[in-house]
mmCIF file of C-alpha atoms and ligand atoms in Angstrom:
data_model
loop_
_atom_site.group_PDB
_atom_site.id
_atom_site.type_symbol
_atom_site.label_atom_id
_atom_site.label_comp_id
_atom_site.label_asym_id
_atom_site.label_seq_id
_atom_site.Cartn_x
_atom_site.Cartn_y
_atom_site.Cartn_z
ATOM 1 C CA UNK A 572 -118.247 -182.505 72.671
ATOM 2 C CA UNK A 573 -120.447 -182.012 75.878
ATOM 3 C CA UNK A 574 -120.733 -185.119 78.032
ATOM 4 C CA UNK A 575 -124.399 -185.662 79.264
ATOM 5 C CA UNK A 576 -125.108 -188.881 82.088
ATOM 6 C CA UNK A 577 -127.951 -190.639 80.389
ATOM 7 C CA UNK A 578 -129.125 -191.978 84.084
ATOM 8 C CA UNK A 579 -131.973 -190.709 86.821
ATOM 9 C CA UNK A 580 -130.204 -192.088 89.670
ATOM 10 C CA UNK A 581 -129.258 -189.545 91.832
ATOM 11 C CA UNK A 582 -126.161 -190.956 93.238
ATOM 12 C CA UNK A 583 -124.742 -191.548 90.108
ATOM 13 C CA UNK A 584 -125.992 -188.213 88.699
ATOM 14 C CA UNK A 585 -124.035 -186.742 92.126
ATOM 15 C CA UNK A 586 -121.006 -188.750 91.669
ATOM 16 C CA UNK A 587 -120.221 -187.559 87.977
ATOM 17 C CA UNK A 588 -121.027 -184.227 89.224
ATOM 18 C CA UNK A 589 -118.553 -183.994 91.522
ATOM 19 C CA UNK A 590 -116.060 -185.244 89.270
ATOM 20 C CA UNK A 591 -117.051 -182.276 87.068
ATOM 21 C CA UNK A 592 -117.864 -184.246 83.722
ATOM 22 C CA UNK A 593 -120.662 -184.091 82.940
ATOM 23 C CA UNK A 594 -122.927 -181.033 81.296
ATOM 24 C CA UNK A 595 -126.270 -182.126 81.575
ATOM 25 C CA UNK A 596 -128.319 -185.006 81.813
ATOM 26 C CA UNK A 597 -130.950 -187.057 80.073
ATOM 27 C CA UNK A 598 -133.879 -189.481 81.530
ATOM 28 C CA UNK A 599 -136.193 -191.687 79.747
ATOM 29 C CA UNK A 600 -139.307 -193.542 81.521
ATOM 30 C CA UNK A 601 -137.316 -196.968 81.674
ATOM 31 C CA UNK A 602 -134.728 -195.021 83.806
ATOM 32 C CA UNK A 603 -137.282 -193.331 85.641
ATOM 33 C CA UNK A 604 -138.677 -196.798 86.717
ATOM 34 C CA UNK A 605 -135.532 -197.876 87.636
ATOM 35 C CA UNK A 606 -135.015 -195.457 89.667
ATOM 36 C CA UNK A 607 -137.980 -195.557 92.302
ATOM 37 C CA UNK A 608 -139.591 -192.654 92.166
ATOM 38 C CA UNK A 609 -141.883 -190.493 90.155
ATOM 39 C CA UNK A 610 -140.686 -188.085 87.743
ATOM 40 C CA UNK A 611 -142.201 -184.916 89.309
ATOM 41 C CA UNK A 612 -140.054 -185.915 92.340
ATOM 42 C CA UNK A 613 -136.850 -186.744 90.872
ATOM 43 C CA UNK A 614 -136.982 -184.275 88.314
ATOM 44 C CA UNK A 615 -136.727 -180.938 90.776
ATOM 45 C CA UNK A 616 -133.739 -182.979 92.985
ATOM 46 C CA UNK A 617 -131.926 -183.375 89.520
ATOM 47 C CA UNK A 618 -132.149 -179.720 88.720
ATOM 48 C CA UNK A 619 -130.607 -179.338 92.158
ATOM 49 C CA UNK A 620 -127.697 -181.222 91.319
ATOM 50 C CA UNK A 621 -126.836 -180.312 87.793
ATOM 51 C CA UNK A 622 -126.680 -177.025 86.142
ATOM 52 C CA UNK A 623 -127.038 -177.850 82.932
ATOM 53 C CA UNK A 624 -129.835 -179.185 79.947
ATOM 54 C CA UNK A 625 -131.956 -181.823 81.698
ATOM 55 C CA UNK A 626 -134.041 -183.230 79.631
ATOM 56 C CA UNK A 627 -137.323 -184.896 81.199
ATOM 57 C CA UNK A 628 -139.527 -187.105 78.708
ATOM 58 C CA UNK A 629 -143.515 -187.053 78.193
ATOM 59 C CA UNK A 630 -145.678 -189.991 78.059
ATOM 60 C CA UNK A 631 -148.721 -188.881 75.708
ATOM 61 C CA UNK A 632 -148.435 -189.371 72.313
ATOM 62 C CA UNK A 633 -150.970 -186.832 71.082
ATOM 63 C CA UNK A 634 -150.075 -184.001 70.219
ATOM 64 C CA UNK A 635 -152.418 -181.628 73.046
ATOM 65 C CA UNK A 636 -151.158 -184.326 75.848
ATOM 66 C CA UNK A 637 -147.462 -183.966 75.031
ATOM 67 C CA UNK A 638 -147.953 -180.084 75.022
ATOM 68 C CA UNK A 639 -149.784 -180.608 78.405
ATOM 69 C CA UNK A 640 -146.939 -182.517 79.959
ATOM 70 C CA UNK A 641 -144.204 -180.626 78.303
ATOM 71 C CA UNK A 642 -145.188 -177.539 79.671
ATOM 72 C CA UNK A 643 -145.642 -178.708 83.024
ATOM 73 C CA UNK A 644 -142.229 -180.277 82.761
ATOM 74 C CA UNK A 645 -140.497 -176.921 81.207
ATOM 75 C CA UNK A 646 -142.230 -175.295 84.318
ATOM 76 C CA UNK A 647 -140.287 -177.316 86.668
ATOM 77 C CA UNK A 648 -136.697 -175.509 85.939
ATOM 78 C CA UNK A 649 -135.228 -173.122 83.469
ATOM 79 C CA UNK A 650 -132.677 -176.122 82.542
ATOM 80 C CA UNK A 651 -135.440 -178.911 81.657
ATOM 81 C CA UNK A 652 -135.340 -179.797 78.017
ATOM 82 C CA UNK A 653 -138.661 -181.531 77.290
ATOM 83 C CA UNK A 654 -138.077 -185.010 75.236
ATOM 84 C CA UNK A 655 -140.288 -186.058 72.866
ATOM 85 C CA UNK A 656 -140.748 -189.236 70.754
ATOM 86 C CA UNK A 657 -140.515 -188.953 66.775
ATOM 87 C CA UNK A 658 -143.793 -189.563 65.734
ATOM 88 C CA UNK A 659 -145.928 -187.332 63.755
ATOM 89 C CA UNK A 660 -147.667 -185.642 66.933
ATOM 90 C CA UNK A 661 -144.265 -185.320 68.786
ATOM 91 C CA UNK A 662 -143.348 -183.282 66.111
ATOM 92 C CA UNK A 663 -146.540 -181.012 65.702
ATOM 93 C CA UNK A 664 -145.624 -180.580 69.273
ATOM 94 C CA UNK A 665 -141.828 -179.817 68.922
ATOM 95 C CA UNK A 666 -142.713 -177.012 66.354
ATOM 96 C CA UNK A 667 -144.988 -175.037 69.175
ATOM 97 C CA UNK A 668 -142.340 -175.648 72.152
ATOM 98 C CA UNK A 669 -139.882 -174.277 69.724
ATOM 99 C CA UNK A 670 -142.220 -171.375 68.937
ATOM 100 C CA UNK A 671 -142.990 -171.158 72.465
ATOM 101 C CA UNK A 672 -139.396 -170.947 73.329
ATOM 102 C CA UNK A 673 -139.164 -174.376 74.942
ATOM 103 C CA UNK A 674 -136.026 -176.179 74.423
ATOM 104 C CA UNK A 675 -136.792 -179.494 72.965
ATOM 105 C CA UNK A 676 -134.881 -183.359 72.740
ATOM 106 C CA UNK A 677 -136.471 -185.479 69.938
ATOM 107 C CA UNK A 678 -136.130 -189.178 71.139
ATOM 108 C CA UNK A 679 -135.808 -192.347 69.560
ATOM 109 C CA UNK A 680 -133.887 -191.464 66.634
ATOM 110 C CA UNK A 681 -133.205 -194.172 63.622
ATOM 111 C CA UNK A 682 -132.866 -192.684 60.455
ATOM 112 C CA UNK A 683 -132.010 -189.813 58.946
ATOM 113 C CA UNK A 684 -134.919 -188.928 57.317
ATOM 114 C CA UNK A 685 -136.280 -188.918 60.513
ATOM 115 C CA UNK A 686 -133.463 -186.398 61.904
ATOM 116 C CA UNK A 687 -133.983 -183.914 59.387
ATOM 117 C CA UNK A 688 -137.614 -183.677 60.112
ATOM 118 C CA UNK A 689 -137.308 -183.226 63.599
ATOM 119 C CA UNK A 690 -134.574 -180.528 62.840
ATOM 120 C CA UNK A 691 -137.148 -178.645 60.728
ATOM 121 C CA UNK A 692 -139.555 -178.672 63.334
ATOM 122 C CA UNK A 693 -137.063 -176.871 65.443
ATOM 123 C CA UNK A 694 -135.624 -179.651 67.775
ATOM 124 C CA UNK A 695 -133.047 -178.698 69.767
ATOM 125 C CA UNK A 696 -131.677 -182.027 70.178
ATOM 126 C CA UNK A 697 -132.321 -185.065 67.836
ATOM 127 C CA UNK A 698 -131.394 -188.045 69.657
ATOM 128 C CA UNK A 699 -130.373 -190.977 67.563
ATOM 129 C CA UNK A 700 -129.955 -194.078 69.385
ATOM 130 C CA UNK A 701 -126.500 -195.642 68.180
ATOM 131 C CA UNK A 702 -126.575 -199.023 70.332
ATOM 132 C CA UNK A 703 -129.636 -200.002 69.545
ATOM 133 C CA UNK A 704 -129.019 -200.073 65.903
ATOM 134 C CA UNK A 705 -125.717 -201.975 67.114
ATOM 135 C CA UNK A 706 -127.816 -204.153 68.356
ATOM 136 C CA UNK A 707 -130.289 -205.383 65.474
ATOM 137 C CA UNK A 708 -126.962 -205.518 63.106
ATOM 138 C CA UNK A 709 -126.868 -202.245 62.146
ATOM 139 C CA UNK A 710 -124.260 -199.679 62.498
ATOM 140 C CA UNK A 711 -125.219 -196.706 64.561
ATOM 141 C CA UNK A 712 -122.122 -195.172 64.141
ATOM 142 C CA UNK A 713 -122.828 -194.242 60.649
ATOM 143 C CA UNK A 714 -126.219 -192.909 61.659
ATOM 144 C CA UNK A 715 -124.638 -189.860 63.690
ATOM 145 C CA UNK A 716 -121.592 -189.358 60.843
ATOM 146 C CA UNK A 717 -124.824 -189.031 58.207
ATOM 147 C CA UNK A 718 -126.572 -186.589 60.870
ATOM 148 C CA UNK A 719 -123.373 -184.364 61.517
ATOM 149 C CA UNK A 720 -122.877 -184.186 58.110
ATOM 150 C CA UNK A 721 -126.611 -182.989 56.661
ATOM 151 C CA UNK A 722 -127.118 -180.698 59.315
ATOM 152 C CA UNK A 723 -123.903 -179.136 58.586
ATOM 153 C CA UNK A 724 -124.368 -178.916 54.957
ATOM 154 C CA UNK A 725 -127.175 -176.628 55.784
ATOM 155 C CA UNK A 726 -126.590 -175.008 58.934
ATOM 156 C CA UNK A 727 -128.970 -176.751 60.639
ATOM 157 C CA UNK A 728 -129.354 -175.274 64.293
ATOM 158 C CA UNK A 729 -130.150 -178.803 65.702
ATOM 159 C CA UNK A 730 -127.362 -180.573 68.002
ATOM 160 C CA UNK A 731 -126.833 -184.003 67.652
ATOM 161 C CA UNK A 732 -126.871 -185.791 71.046
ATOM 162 C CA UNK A 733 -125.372 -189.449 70.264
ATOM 163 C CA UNK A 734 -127.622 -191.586 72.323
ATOM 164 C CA UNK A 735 -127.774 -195.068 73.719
ATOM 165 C CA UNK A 736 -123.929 -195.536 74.035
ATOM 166 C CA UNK A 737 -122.810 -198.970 75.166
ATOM 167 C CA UNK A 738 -118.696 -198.740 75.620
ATOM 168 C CA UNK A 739 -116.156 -195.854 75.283
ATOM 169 C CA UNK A 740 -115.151 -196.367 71.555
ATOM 170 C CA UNK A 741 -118.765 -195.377 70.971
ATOM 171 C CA UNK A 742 -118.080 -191.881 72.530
ATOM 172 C CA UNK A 743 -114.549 -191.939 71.032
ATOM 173 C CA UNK A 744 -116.207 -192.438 67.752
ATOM 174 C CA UNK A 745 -118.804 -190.079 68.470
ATOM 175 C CA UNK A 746 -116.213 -187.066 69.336
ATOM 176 C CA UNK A 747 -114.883 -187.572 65.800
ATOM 177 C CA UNK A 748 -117.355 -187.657 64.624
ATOM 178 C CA UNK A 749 -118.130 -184.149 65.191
ATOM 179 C CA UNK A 750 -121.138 -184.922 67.495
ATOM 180 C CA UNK A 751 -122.616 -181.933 69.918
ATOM 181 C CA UNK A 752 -123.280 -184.234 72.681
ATOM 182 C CA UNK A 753 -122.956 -187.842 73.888
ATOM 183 C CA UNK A 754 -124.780 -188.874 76.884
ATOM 184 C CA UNK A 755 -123.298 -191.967 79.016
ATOM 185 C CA UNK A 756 -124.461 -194.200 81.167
ATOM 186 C CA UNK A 757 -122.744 -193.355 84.962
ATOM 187 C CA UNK A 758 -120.515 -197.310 84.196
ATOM 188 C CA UNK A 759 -119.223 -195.685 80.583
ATOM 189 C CA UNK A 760 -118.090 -192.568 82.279
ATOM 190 C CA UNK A 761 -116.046 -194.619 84.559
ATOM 191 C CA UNK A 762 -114.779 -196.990 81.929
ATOM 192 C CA UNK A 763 -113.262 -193.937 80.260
ATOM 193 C CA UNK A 764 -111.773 -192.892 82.971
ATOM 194 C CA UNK A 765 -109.773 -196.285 83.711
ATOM 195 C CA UNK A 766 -106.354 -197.299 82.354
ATOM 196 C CA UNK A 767 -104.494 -199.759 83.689
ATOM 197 C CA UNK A 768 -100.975 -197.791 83.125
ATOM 198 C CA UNK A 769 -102.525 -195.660 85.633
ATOM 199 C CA UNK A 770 -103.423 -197.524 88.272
ATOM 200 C CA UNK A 771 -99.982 -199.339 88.047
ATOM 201 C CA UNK A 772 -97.920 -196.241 88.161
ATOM 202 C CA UNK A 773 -100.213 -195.337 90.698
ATOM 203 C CA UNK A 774 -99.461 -198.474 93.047
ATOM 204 C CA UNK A 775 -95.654 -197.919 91.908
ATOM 205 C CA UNK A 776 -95.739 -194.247 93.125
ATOM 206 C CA UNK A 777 -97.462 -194.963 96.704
ATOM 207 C CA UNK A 778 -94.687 -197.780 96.950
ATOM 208 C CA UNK A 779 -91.862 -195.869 96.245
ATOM 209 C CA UNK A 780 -93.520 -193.432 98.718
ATOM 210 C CA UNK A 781 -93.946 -195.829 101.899
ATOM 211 C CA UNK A 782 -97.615 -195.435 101.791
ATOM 212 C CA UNK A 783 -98.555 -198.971 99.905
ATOM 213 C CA UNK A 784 -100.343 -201.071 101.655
ATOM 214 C CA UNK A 785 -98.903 -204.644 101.892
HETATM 215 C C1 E4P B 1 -131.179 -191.295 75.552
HETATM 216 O O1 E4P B 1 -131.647 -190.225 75.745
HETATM 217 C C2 E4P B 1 -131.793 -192.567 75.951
HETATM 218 O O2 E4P B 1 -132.383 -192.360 77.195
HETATM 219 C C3 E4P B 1 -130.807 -193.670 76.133
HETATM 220 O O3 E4P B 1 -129.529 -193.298 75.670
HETATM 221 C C4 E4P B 1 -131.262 -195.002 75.653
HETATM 222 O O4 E4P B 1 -130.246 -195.920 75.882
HETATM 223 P P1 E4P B 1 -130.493 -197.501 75.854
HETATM 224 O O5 E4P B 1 -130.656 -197.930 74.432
HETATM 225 O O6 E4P B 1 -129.246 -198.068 76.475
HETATM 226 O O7 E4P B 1 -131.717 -197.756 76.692
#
């Protein structure tokens, strides 16, 4: 399973970088925001950092704006994916990207009636957000298993990129899934990376070495 940092901070974007995690990253305007600055800045400076799918989402909702903005976005950097909402004209536009040859992440993913549309208008990625259906009492987990398995019934092209994840057992899950892709927050990566067995045989080696500190 590829490991995407679902974050537009550059720092954090840097940090998993250098830990050599991560294969590509994915931004949404509420991460944008967070971040400070305006996608057409941060966008380029990511591109810099990671080579690997970035994927950079529009704003318009009709069908000749999200063309407009996806193409300016694709024109950015080989490696920009341009993600668009599942709505009727996100998907008109998903069909000419694809014919276009623009690599595509369909965003905001809840059903799977919804995924299989998107993956027969030629999305590269279908994005279905598992924490959010956590969150309303559903089970998002189930979501992605349906996904995995319809697409591969039919050798559907589309990967499935396991979106908002909230803890590690969601990207556990999600590798067993059979999921192409999960994308992490920058705190997830790190919780996966901690185990308390190895910090204490860590402290227990440096002991037995002379180099603890006291
Ligand atoms: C994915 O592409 C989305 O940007 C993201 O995973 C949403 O996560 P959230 O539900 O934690 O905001």
């Amino acid at each position: 399973m590829q490991i995407f940092i679902d974050s537009a901070d550059l720092n954090e974007i840097r940090d998993a970088q250098a830990m050599g995690v991560i294969d590509g990253v994915t931004t949404n305007p509420s991460l944008i925001a967070k971040a400070g600055k305006p996608l057409d800045q941060i966008l380029p400076e990511i591109c810099e950092v990671v080579d690997g799918p970035i994927s950079a989402e529009v704003i318009a909702t009709d069908t000749a704006g999200i063309l407009k903005e996806g193409r300016a976005l694709a024109k950015v950097h080989p490696n920009v994916v341009v993600k668009v909402p599942l709505i009727a004209d996100g998907l008109k536009a998903v069909r000419t990207f694809t014919d276009e040859g623009i690599r595509t992440n369909v965003t905001l993913c809840f059903s799977l009636p919804q995924a299989m549309l998107a993956a027969k208008a030629g999305a590269t990625y279908i994005s279905p957000f598992l924490g959010r259906i956590d969150d309303i009492g559903g089970d998002g987990m189930d979501l992605i298993e349906q996904i995995v398995e319809v697409y591969d019934n039919y050798g559907l092209d589309t990967q499935v990129l396991a979106a908002s994840i909230r803890h590690p057992l969601h990207v556990v899950q999600a590798a067993e899934i059979g999921a192409h892709v999960a994308t992490l927050p920058h705190k997830v990566i790190l919780q996966l990376l901690k185990h308390p067995l190895t910090d204490i045989g860590l402290a227990r080696f440096l002991e037995d070495a002379g180099v603890a500190k006291s």
